[in-house]
Amino acid sequence: MKKILGTSLLLLSLAVFGQVKEDSVQFSKISTEILNNGKGYTELKDLTKNIGHRLSGSEAYEKSVKWAEQKLKDAGADKVWLQEVMIPVWERGKESLQIKTSSGSWKGLKMLSLGNSEGTGGKDVSGEIIMVKSMEEYEKLPAEKVKDKIIFFNYPFNQSFVETFRGYGDASKYRTTAASLTAKKGGKFAIIRSLSSAFDDVPHTGAMRYEDKVNKIPAVAIGNTTADELETLLKTQKITAKLNSNCGMKGEKLSHSVIGEITGKKDKSVIVVGGHLDSWDVGEGAHDDGAGIVQSIEVLRTFKKLGIKNNHTIRVVCFANEENGVKGGIQYGKTAKENNEKHLFALESDAGGFTPRGISLEMDDDKRSQIKGWSGLFFPYGVYNFEGKYSGTDIYPLHDMGVPTAELVPDSQRYFDIHHTEEDTFEKVNRRELLLGAVAMTQIIYMIDKNW
């Protein structure tokens, strides 16, 4: 009996070792192929330089839909189609923000209206600035002190968080709620300090939202340097601000997410990998989220190039309208449910094209443990962090349907220097870092496809 048991354990160990060795060899093939022959970097240059920023509803976004459709065909997708999505249309238009002291002249400030904000209708709106440095400080202000004033929410990005997404999450409530909070007490418009980890004067835009039954007043962002200078001025004197902006919502229009897939050889169960095709209307949308789009297409291309016989359908989704509505992600989840499609897993890349450090796993403990058990395979590629429990915005509708979801975790230290700004350009992306992200994504999709 002991001899039989010992032989069984030996055979099991050899099988496990052989399996690990086989996966390790495949990981190496994936990495070698992408780092040497990957097209993601050149495709990102094409997207950013020939189309540029791609706000939902814009002509540029519609060009990017045709671009993504062709790139998925070029990558070898068996099937490519456009999924109809009704998206909100927001336009920025001409805008300016000026300040002056009681004895000075008007001085222009660098600024950006927040996404989805209403403007001033092209008219000047002015008033005295009242600065607060926290929500708690604002809540203590009586309505009569806020009425007809401009509220400046001067809350700095918390530099203490090593994981910068925590700093972003901490500060984001000021961007989303400043306008409605100000309007409730009768203020004219809101100014926020940008959600920026950088010590520069670049303003960051990003989505805000209005509460129901609250007056829709404007909200704008200024960079860190301007915010510091304004704070210094306000300590000694009265400052008046004047805003003139033409931004606002322009209804809805029909647009599309772009989807391509390679059909499963075993069954039609779906594994999703994707990013969002839209971006804000400043910069080039390179890290956010052109990087995620080209990395996802790279996954499909690599499966085809290496002749990997995928068991399940590998589907790339280039989601529409993540930035100011998430309508693409919502529609994808709705359609998947209506079609009774079985989804095994969904992975999104929407945290920049920097060096990959890990994969965040939003799923039950058994599946988390299984994936973490593969960590030794990923370690030689610098991917080691599997502790996160969140996933991408576009795939939350799938997560809510019970699908295990995940997100690529790149190094985040530079991301919020350029996030939602004119600085998010192709030149800020490193080829090897971008392609290493595609390597990690292809490797995890390979393991999921093989083992689930």
XYZ file of C-alpha atoms in Angstrom:
452
model
C 0.000 0.000 0.000
C 2.796 2.427 0.903
C 4.554 1.666 -2.377
C 1.359 2.245 -4.372
C 0.681 5.506 -2.495
C 4.258 6.696 -3.000
C 4.076 5.923 -6.713
C 0.783 7.828 -7.004
C 2.229 10.889 -5.277
C 5.306 10.768 -7.513
C 3.176 10.582 -10.650
C 1.021 13.459 -9.389
C 4.112 15.568 -8.658
C 5.536 14.857 -12.099
C 2.204 15.795 -13.688
C 2.029 19.053 -11.766
C 5.652 19.838 -12.590
C 5.038 19.067 -16.241
C 1.977 21.288 -16.263
C 3.856 24.181 -14.690
C 6.725 23.732 -17.143
C 4.302 23.723 -20.082
C 2.667 26.958 -18.863
C 6.056 28.538 -18.223
C 7.107 27.782 -21.799
C 3.867 29.285 -23.125
C 4.357 32.390 -20.976
C 7.803 32.800 -22.497
C 6.439 32.434 -26.029
C 3.780 35.073 -25.338
C 6.327 37.504 -23.926
C 8.832 36.947 -26.719
C 6.201 37.429 -29.412
C 4.747 40.642 -27.986
C 8.023 42.316 -27.015
C 9.529 41.631 -30.423
C 6.570 41.813 -32.788
C 3.791 43.527 -30.871
C 1.963 46.263 -32.745
C 0.375 47.990 -29.763
C 2.863 50.857 -29.595
C 2.658 51.757 -33.277
C -1.121 51.379 -33.190
C -1.293 53.693 -30.189
C 0.711 56.265 -32.127
C -1.715 55.949 -35.027
C -4.736 56.360 -32.745
C -3.382 59.327 -30.798
C -1.658 61.236 -33.575
C -4.079 60.672 -36.430
C -7.308 60.816 -34.425
C -6.329 62.355 -31.082
C -8.658 62.832 -28.130
C -11.981 61.064 -28.542
C -14.793 62.470 -26.427
C -18.047 60.537 -26.754
C -20.312 62.108 -29.322
C -17.493 63.839 -31.190
C -16.470 63.297 -34.792
C -13.111 62.031 -33.523
C -14.823 59.312 -31.488
C -16.705 58.126 -34.566
C -13.378 57.958 -36.440
C -11.953 55.849 -33.615
C -14.862 53.389 -33.975
C -13.875 52.732 -37.600
C -10.212 52.577 -36.544
C -10.862 49.934 -33.858
C -13.070 47.899 -36.191
C -10.259 47.688 -38.746
C -7.543 46.940 -36.165
C -9.538 44.014 -34.772
C -9.956 42.610 -38.283
C -6.226 43.058 -38.903
C -5.464 41.241 -35.637
C -7.286 38.151 -36.906
C -10.671 38.301 -35.203
C -13.132 35.715 -36.542
C -15.958 38.188 -36.110
C -16.072 41.968 -35.602
C -19.205 44.009 -34.971
C -20.440 47.327 -33.639
C -22.753 47.369 -30.636
C -25.238 50.228 -30.634
C -25.104 52.534 -27.611
C -27.042 55.715 -26.869
C -24.472 58.116 -25.418
C -24.681 61.572 -23.816
C -23.141 64.397 -25.829
C -21.235 67.044 -23.873
C -19.362 69.883 -25.534
C -16.795 72.184 -23.941
C -16.770 75.228 -26.194
C -14.861 78.413 -25.429
C -14.163 79.101 -21.743
C -12.209 81.467 -19.498
C -11.697 82.117 -15.801
C -10.308 85.385 -14.449
C -9.641 86.822 -11.004
C -8.883 90.255 -9.617
C -8.247 91.943 -6.276
C -10.197 95.010 -5.220
C -7.402 97.242 -6.526
C -6.113 95.146 -9.438
C -7.106 94.263 -12.980
C -8.470 90.999 -14.298
C -5.952 88.147 -14.633
C -6.646 84.969 -16.604
C -6.130 81.561 -14.982
C -5.466 78.211 -16.608
C -8.599 76.137 -16.100
C -10.819 73.389 -17.468
C -14.541 72.984 -17.011
C -15.393 69.660 -15.438
C -16.972 67.098 -17.730
C -20.792 67.200 -17.907
C -20.806 70.660 -16.308
C -23.214 73.270 -17.580
C -21.640 76.598 -18.498
C -22.652 80.240 -18.242
C -24.282 80.403 -21.663
C -21.452 82.585 -22.918
C -22.177 85.281 -20.326
C -19.858 86.549 -17.601
C -20.730 85.284 -14.127
C -18.756 86.796 -11.254
C -18.616 86.884 -7.494
C -16.383 86.847 -4.455
C -14.357 83.676 -3.838
C -14.792 81.806 -0.569
C -12.161 79.094 0.032
C -12.723 75.876 1.968
C -10.175 73.095 2.437
C -12.517 70.226 3.279
C -16.113 69.058 3.080
C -16.424 69.523 6.817
C -15.340 73.154 6.533
C -17.867 73.762 3.767
C -20.700 72.148 5.719
C -20.133 74.639 8.527
C -20.666 77.622 6.217
C -24.158 79.121 6.583
C -26.137 79.492 3.361
C -26.206 83.288 3.672
C -22.396 83.352 3.493
C -22.364 81.181 0.352
C -25.201 82.936 -1.490
C -23.981 84.641 -4.698
C -20.381 83.609 -3.935
C -17.862 81.384 -5.734
C -16.772 78.409 -3.636
C -13.181 77.242 -4.064
C -12.737 73.664 -2.815
C -8.996 73.604 -2.168
C -8.507 69.982 -1.134
C -5.030 68.662 -2.106
C -4.301 65.194 -3.473
C -3.110 63.185 -0.467
C 0.537 62.380 -1.150
C 0.716 59.926 1.781
C -0.863 57.085 -0.156
C 1.769 54.989 -1.913
C -1.037 53.519 -4.038
C -2.038 56.698 -5.859
C -5.512 55.424 -6.790
C -6.329 55.744 -3.091
C -5.348 59.402 -3.225
C -7.504 59.853 -6.309
C -10.452 58.135 -4.664
C -10.024 60.267 -1.566
C -10.160 63.535 -3.535
C -12.680 62.562 -6.212
C -15.752 63.471 -4.157
C -14.838 67.140 -4.547
C -14.960 66.863 -8.327
C -18.229 64.976 -8.467
C -20.187 66.972 -5.873
C -18.755 70.516 -5.725
C -21.311 72.058 -8.085
C -24.394 70.654 -6.372
C -23.048 71.400 -2.899
C -22.427 75.011 -3.905
C -25.810 75.351 -5.617
C -27.709 74.110 -2.566
C -26.512 77.134 -0.611
C -27.018 79.613 -3.444
C -23.476 79.897 -4.805
C -22.858 80.923 -8.408
C -20.235 78.367 -9.433
C -17.576 76.083 -7.973
C -13.813 75.893 -8.446
C -11.900 72.796 -7.404
C -8.227 72.045 -7.000
C -7.407 69.416 -9.632
C -7.153 65.760 -8.675
C -3.438 65.781 -9.423
C -0.398 64.173 -7.828
C 1.910 66.549 -9.725
C 3.389 69.836 -8.491
C 2.598 71.780 -11.659
C -0.053 74.086 -13.086
C -1.886 71.662 -15.366
C -5.663 71.576 -14.792
C -7.387 68.182 -14.816
C -10.915 67.650 -16.079
C -13.121 64.634 -15.304
C -16.762 63.824 -14.777
C -18.966 65.602 -12.290
C -22.674 65.056 -11.712
C -25.679 67.022 -10.570
C -28.106 65.979 -7.894
C -31.752 65.867 -8.865
C -33.775 69.028 -8.280
C -30.637 71.114 -7.687
C -29.729 74.133 -9.826
C -27.099 73.162 -12.439
C -24.305 75.666 -11.898
C -20.826 75.475 -13.475
C -17.816 73.692 -11.987
C -14.205 74.195 -13.109
C -10.773 72.895 -12.112
C -7.462 74.717 -11.705
C -3.939 73.289 -11.418
C -1.963 72.904 -8.210
C 0.278 75.933 -8.701
C -2.659 78.232 -9.401
C -4.511 76.765 -6.428
C -1.564 77.535 -4.125
C -1.245 81.084 -5.461
C -4.972 81.681 -5.059
C -4.861 80.385 -1.492
C -2.028 82.802 -0.670
C -3.972 85.762 -2.109
C -7.153 84.842 -0.253
C -5.370 84.918 3.095
C -4.856 88.688 2.823
C -7.523 90.130 0.537
C -10.861 89.799 -1.174
C -10.691 88.113 -4.603
C -13.387 88.213 -7.273
C -13.667 85.525 -9.949
C -15.322 85.814 -13.353
C -16.259 82.777 -15.454
C -17.411 82.688 -19.046
C -18.062 79.249 -20.505
C -20.046 77.680 -23.296
C -19.982 74.043 -22.178
C -23.052 71.923 -21.658
C -24.991 68.767 -22.481
C -26.353 68.523 -26.011
C -28.703 65.576 -25.628
C -27.912 62.031 -26.765
C -26.881 60.333 -29.970
C -26.484 56.818 -31.294
C -22.905 55.559 -31.237
C -21.092 52.242 -30.833
C -18.766 50.068 -28.834
C -16.501 47.920 -31.017
C -16.272 44.161 -30.429
C -14.109 41.450 -31.955
C -13.586 37.814 -30.998
C -11.969 34.501 -31.792
C -14.438 31.674 -31.390
C -13.903 29.027 -28.744
C -12.921 25.560 -29.938
C -14.554 23.804 -26.975
C -17.580 25.998 -26.283
C -18.941 29.517 -26.763
C -18.448 30.671 -23.163
C -16.972 34.176 -23.253
C -13.789 35.618 -21.779
C -13.744 39.419 -22.138
C -10.664 41.615 -22.336
C -11.015 45.309 -23.022
C -10.608 49.008 -22.382
C -12.552 52.160 -23.252
C -12.232 53.768 -26.639
C -13.370 57.262 -25.625
C -11.273 59.848 -23.820
C -11.629 63.378 -22.540
C -11.352 66.246 -24.989
C -7.858 67.334 -23.972
C -4.512 65.691 -24.684
C -4.565 62.534 -26.809
C -6.077 59.927 -24.496
C -2.878 57.880 -24.681
C -2.707 56.345 -21.199
C -6.444 56.847 -20.592
C -7.326 54.660 -22.318
C -5.682 54.230 -25.683
C -3.195 51.992 -23.884
C -5.901 49.601 -22.711
C -7.402 49.423 -26.190
C -4.173 48.497 -27.995
C -3.172 46.069 -25.225
C -6.506 44.255 -25.550
C -6.175 43.988 -29.329
C -2.651 42.661 -28.747
C -4.096 39.796 -26.687
C -6.254 38.653 -29.592
C -3.443 39.087 -32.123
C -1.044 37.027 -29.997
C -3.489 34.126 -29.614
C -3.834 34.046 -33.393
C -0.125 34.534 -34.153
C 0.998 31.767 -31.781
C -1.775 29.437 -32.897
C -3.133 29.032 -29.364
C -6.280 26.910 -29.649
C -8.534 28.743 -27.224
C -11.171 26.587 -25.516
C -13.557 29.487 -24.965
C -14.382 32.564 -27.016
C -11.860 35.347 -26.440
C -13.681 38.640 -26.937
C -12.124 42.105 -27.114
C -14.482 44.947 -26.214
C -13.601 48.573 -26.972
C -16.186 50.212 -24.730
C -17.915 53.478 -25.624
C -18.483 56.365 -23.205
C -16.632 55.291 -20.061
C -15.552 58.820 -19.188
C -18.886 60.568 -18.846
C -21.588 57.954 -18.669
C -20.368 54.306 -18.818
C -23.117 53.704 -21.359
C -20.977 51.233 -23.324
C -20.327 49.028 -20.316
C -23.956 49.178 -19.227
C -25.220 48.280 -22.711
C -22.727 45.423 -23.028
C -23.897 43.904 -19.736
C -27.563 44.361 -20.712
C -27.056 42.695 -24.095
C -25.076 39.812 -22.600
C -27.908 39.177 -20.157
C -30.590 39.391 -22.844
C -28.668 36.947 -25.051
C -28.087 34.539 -22.147
C -24.358 34.561 -22.858
C -22.207 32.725 -20.366
C -19.226 34.848 -19.334
C -16.387 33.128 -17.505
C -14.146 36.132 -16.803
C -13.629 39.780 -17.730
C -10.396 41.773 -17.604
C -10.037 45.514 -18.195
C -6.974 47.689 -18.662
C -7.830 51.253 -17.632
C -5.054 52.412 -15.331
C -2.433 53.527 -17.825
C 0.225 51.926 -19.985
C 2.942 51.936 -17.348
C 4.926 48.873 -16.153
C 2.541 46.127 -14.983
C 2.837 45.233 -11.307
C -0.139 42.959 -10.769
C -3.739 42.023 -11.474
C -6.570 43.018 -9.159
C -9.165 40.274 -8.673
C -12.818 40.972 -7.877
C -14.262 37.503 -7.451
C -14.961 34.802 -4.871
C -12.199 33.479 -2.643
C -11.863 30.128 -4.425
C -11.166 31.714 -7.786
C -8.880 34.327 -6.194
C -6.886 31.534 -4.564
C -6.610 29.640 -7.828
C -5.257 32.658 -9.707
C -2.910 33.581 -6.869
C -1.616 30.020 -7.108
C -0.298 30.910 -10.565
C 1.715 33.847 -9.240
C 5.017 32.007 -9.646
C 4.470 31.957 -13.397
C 3.973 35.739 -13.490
C 6.826 36.690 -11.162
C 9.611 36.517 -13.797
C 7.700 39.202 -15.726
C 7.580 41.608 -12.785
C 3.921 40.869 -12.041
C 3.509 39.993 -8.378
C 0.602 41.918 -6.829
C -2.669 39.943 -6.769
C -4.040 41.492 -3.588
C -6.425 44.084 -5.067
C -10.179 43.430 -4.967
C -11.473 45.861 -7.585
C -11.967 45.816 -11.347
C -12.564 48.168 -14.258
C -15.559 50.491 -14.484
C -16.791 49.155 -17.838
C -17.033 45.572 -16.573
C -18.897 46.330 -13.352
C -22.209 45.423 -15.037
C -20.737 41.971 -15.687
C -19.487 41.756 -12.109
C -22.990 42.594 -10.883
C -24.208 39.609 -12.922
C -21.834 37.348 -10.986
C -18.973 37.241 -13.505
C -15.452 37.165 -11.984
C -13.754 40.416 -13.026
C -10.239 41.813 -12.861
C -8.080 44.798 -13.792
C -4.478 45.139 -14.863
C -2.485 46.994 -12.187
C 0.341 49.069 -13.668
C 2.762 51.175 -11.643
C 0.615 54.161 -10.667
C 3.154 56.765 -9.554
C 2.992 58.924 -12.718
C -0.583 58.275 -13.779
C -2.295 61.066 -11.846
C 0.297 63.593 -12.976
C -1.297 63.479 -16.436
C -4.737 61.900 -15.945
C -7.506 63.813 -17.792
C -5.131 66.554 -18.980
C -3.495 67.962 -22.091
C -0.361 66.083 -20.948
C -1.817 62.624 -21.652
C -0.022 62.201 -24.960
C 1.694 59.411 -26.882
C 5.117 60.736 -25.858
C 4.342 59.835 -22.236
C 4.068 56.130 -23.107
C 7.080 53.790 -23.099
C 6.992 50.988 -25.651
C 8.280 48.216 -23.410
C 6.084 49.179 -20.480
C 3.007 49.237 -22.706
C 3.787 45.879 -24.290
C 4.645 44.245 -20.960
C 1.109 45.107 -19.894
C -0.165 43.290 -22.972
C 2.067 40.341 -22.058
C 0.528 40.030 -18.574
C -2.992 40.380 -19.977
C -2.403 37.666 -22.579
C -0.865 35.377 -19.977
C -3.793 35.654 -17.565
C -6.323 35.181 -20.388
C -4.373 32.096 -21.495
C -4.510 30.618 -17.983
C -8.202 31.374 -17.535
C -9.037 29.883 -20.927
C -7.046 26.740 -20.181
C -8.209 26.111 -16.626
C -11.801 27.374 -16.324
